[in-house]
Amino acid sequence: MTDSTWLKTSLLLSEIKECIKDDLAHTDARNLPTMAVYVLAELYKRDGQRPFDLALKVGNSTTSFSWIVNRLETAGFVERVMNKNDRRSSNVWLTAKGKQLRVVIENAIGNAEVRYGGG
């Protein structure tokens, strides 16, 4: 890729994030980082996933992913539940509060996809 392609890609990603943040500005998700919004979207597809799997699905490094789950957990949108088959790991589950955001988050991501050609 040329330098200008990298710049255009970076600007596009920034615009997509801003579009999503604008749509979530008046919701309980307004203070969440965009990556946390993507994690919630993945949990709406399949609840109860391992943090490792979620990190891969949202394109985040698995070694720097805990802060995202911590942020969602502190906000009350998810909870970690120990895996009963493997006590060394946990799964991330949506709480009732997290489930209430489903429509607004899916709409915000969908709007960004339509606006920027992904949907």
CSV table of C-alpha atoms in Angstrom, one decimal:
chain,number,residue,atom,x,y,z
A,1,MET,CA,0.0,0.0,0.0
A,2,THR,CA,1.1,3.5,-0.7
A,3,ASP,CA,1.4,6.1,2.1
A,4,SER,CA,-1.8,7.8,0.8
A,5,THR,CA,-3.7,4.5,1.0
A,6,TRP,CA,-2.7,4.0,4.6
A,7,LEU,CA,-3.8,7.6,5.3
A,8,LYS,CA,-7.1,7.1,3.6
A,9,THR,CA,-7.7,3.9,5.4
A,10,SER,CA,-6.9,5.5,8.8
A,11,LEU,CA,-9.2,8.4,8.1
A,12,LEU,CA,-12.0,6.1,7.0
A,13,LEU,CA,-11.7,4.1,10.2
A,14,SER,CA,-11.8,7.3,12.2
A,15,GLU,CA,-15.0,8.4,10.4
A,16,ILE,CA,-16.6,5.0,11.0
A,17,LYS,CA,-15.8,5.2,14.8
A,18,GLU,CA,-17.2,8.8,14.9
A,19,CYS,CA,-20.4,7.7,13.1
A,20,ILE,CA,-20.9,4.9,15.6
A,21,LYS,CA,-20.2,7.2,18.6
A,22,ASP,CA,-22.6,9.9,17.2
A,23,ASP,CA,-25.4,7.3,17.0
A,24,LEU,CA,-24.6,6.1,20.6
A,25,ALA,CA,-24.3,9.7,22.0
A,26,HIS,CA,-27.6,9.6,23.9
A,27,THR,CA,-27.5,6.0,25.1
A,28,ASP,CA,-25.9,4.1,28.0
A,29,ALA,CA,-23.1,3.1,25.6
A,30,ARG,CA,-22.0,6.7,25.0
A,31,ASN,CA,-18.8,6.4,27.0
A,32,LEU,CA,-17.7,3.0,25.7
A,33,PRO,CA,-14.6,2.7,23.5
A,34,THR,CA,-15.6,1.6,20.0
A,35,MET,CA,-13.8,-1.7,20.5
A,36,ALA,CA,-16.1,-2.4,23.5
A,37,VAL,CA,-19.1,-1.7,21.3
A,38,TYR,CA,-17.7,-4.3,18.8
A,39,VAL,CA,-17.4,-6.8,21.6
A,40,LEU,CA,-21.1,-6.3,22.6
A,41,ALA,CA,-22.1,-6.8,18.9
A,42,GLU,CA,-20.2,-10.1,18.9
A,43,LEU,CA,-21.9,-11.2,22.1
A,44,TYR,CA,-25.3,-10.4,20.5
A,45,LYS,CA,-24.4,-12.9,17.8
A,46,ARG,CA,-23.4,-15.6,20.4
A,47,ASP,CA,-23.4,-14.9,24.1
A,48,GLY,CA,-21.0,-16.6,26.5
A,49,GLN,CA,-17.8,-16.5,24.6
A,50,ARG,CA,-14.2,-16.8,25.8
A,51,PRO,CA,-12.3,-13.5,25.9
A,52,PHE,CA,-9.7,-15.0,23.6
A,53,ASP,CA,-12.3,-15.8,21.0
A,54,LEU,CA,-13.9,-12.3,21.3
A,55,ALA,CA,-10.5,-10.6,20.9
A,56,LEU,CA,-9.9,-12.5,17.7
A,57,LYS,CA,-13.3,-11.7,16.3
A,58,VAL,CA,-13.0,-8.0,16.9
A,59,GLY,CA,-9.4,-7.9,15.6
A,60,ASN,CA,-7.7,-7.0,18.9
A,61,SER,CA,-4.6,-8.5,20.4
A,62,THR,CA,-5.4,-11.2,22.9
A,63,THR,CA,-2.7,-9.9,25.2
A,64,SER,CA,-4.2,-6.4,25.5
A,65,PHE,CA,-7.9,-7.4,25.6
A,66,SER,CA,-8.6,-7.6,29.3
A,67,TRP,CA,-9.1,-3.9,29.7
A,68,ILE,CA,-12.1,-4.0,27.3
A,69,VAL,CA,-13.8,-6.8,29.2
A,70,ASN,CA,-13.0,-5.0,32.4
A,71,ARG,CA,-14.6,-1.8,31.2
A,72,LEU,CA,-17.7,-3.6,30.0
A,73,GLU,CA,-17.9,-5.4,33.3
A,74,THR,CA,-17.4,-2.3,35.4
A,75,ALA,CA,-20.2,-0.6,33.4
A,76,GLY,CA,-22.5,-3.6,34.1
A,77,PHE,CA,-22.9,-4.7,30.5
A,78,VAL,CA,-21.2,-8.1,30.9
A,79,GLU,CA,-20.1,-10.5,33.5
A,80,ARG,CA,-17.4,-13.1,33.5
A,81,VAL,CA,-18.5,-16.6,34.5
A,82,MET,CA,-16.0,-19.3,35.3
A,83,ASN,CA,-16.1,-22.1,32.8
A,84,LYS,CA,-17.4,-25.2,34.7
A,85,ASN,CA,-15.5,-27.5,32.4
A,86,ASP,CA,-12.2,-25.6,32.8
A,87,ARG,CA,-11.7,-23.6,35.9
A,88,ARG,CA,-8.7,-21.8,34.4
A,89,SER,CA,-10.9,-19.9,32.0
A,90,SER,CA,-14.0,-17.8,32.0
A,91,ASN,CA,-16.7,-16.9,29.5
A,92,VAL,CA,-18.1,-13.4,28.9
A,93,TRP,CA,-21.9,-13.2,29.2
A,94,LEU,CA,-24.2,-10.2,28.6
A,95,THR,CA,-26.1,-8.9,31.6
A,96,ALA,CA,-29.7,-7.6,31.4
A,97,LYS,CA,-28.3,-4.1,31.1
A,98,GLY,CA,-26.0,-5.2,28.2
A,99,LYS,CA,-28.9,-6.9,26.4
A,100,GLN,CA,-30.9,-3.7,26.5
A,101,LEU,CA,-28.4,-2.0,24.3
A,102,ARG,CA,-28.7,-4.5,21.5
A,103,VAL,CA,-31.0,-2.5,19.2
A,104,VAL,CA,-29.1,0.7,19.5
A,105,ILE,CA,-25.7,-0.9,19.0
A,106,GLU,CA,-26.8,-3.0,16.0
A,107,ASN,CA,-28.4,0.1,14.5
A,108,ALA,CA,-25.3,2.2,15.0
A,109,ILE,CA,-23.0,-0.4,13.4
A,110,GLY,CA,-25.5,-1.0,10.6
A,111,ASN,CA,-25.7,2.7,9.9
A,112,ALA,CA,-22.0,3.0,9.7
A,113,GLU,CA,-21.9,0.0,7.3
A,114,VAL,CA,-24.5,1.5,5.1
A,115,ARG,CA,-22.9,4.9,5.1
A,116,TYR,CA,-19.4,3.7,4.4
A,117,GLY,CA,-20.2,0.8,2.0
A,118,GLY,CA,-19.9,-2.3,4.2
A,119,GLY,CA,-23.6,-3.1,4.4
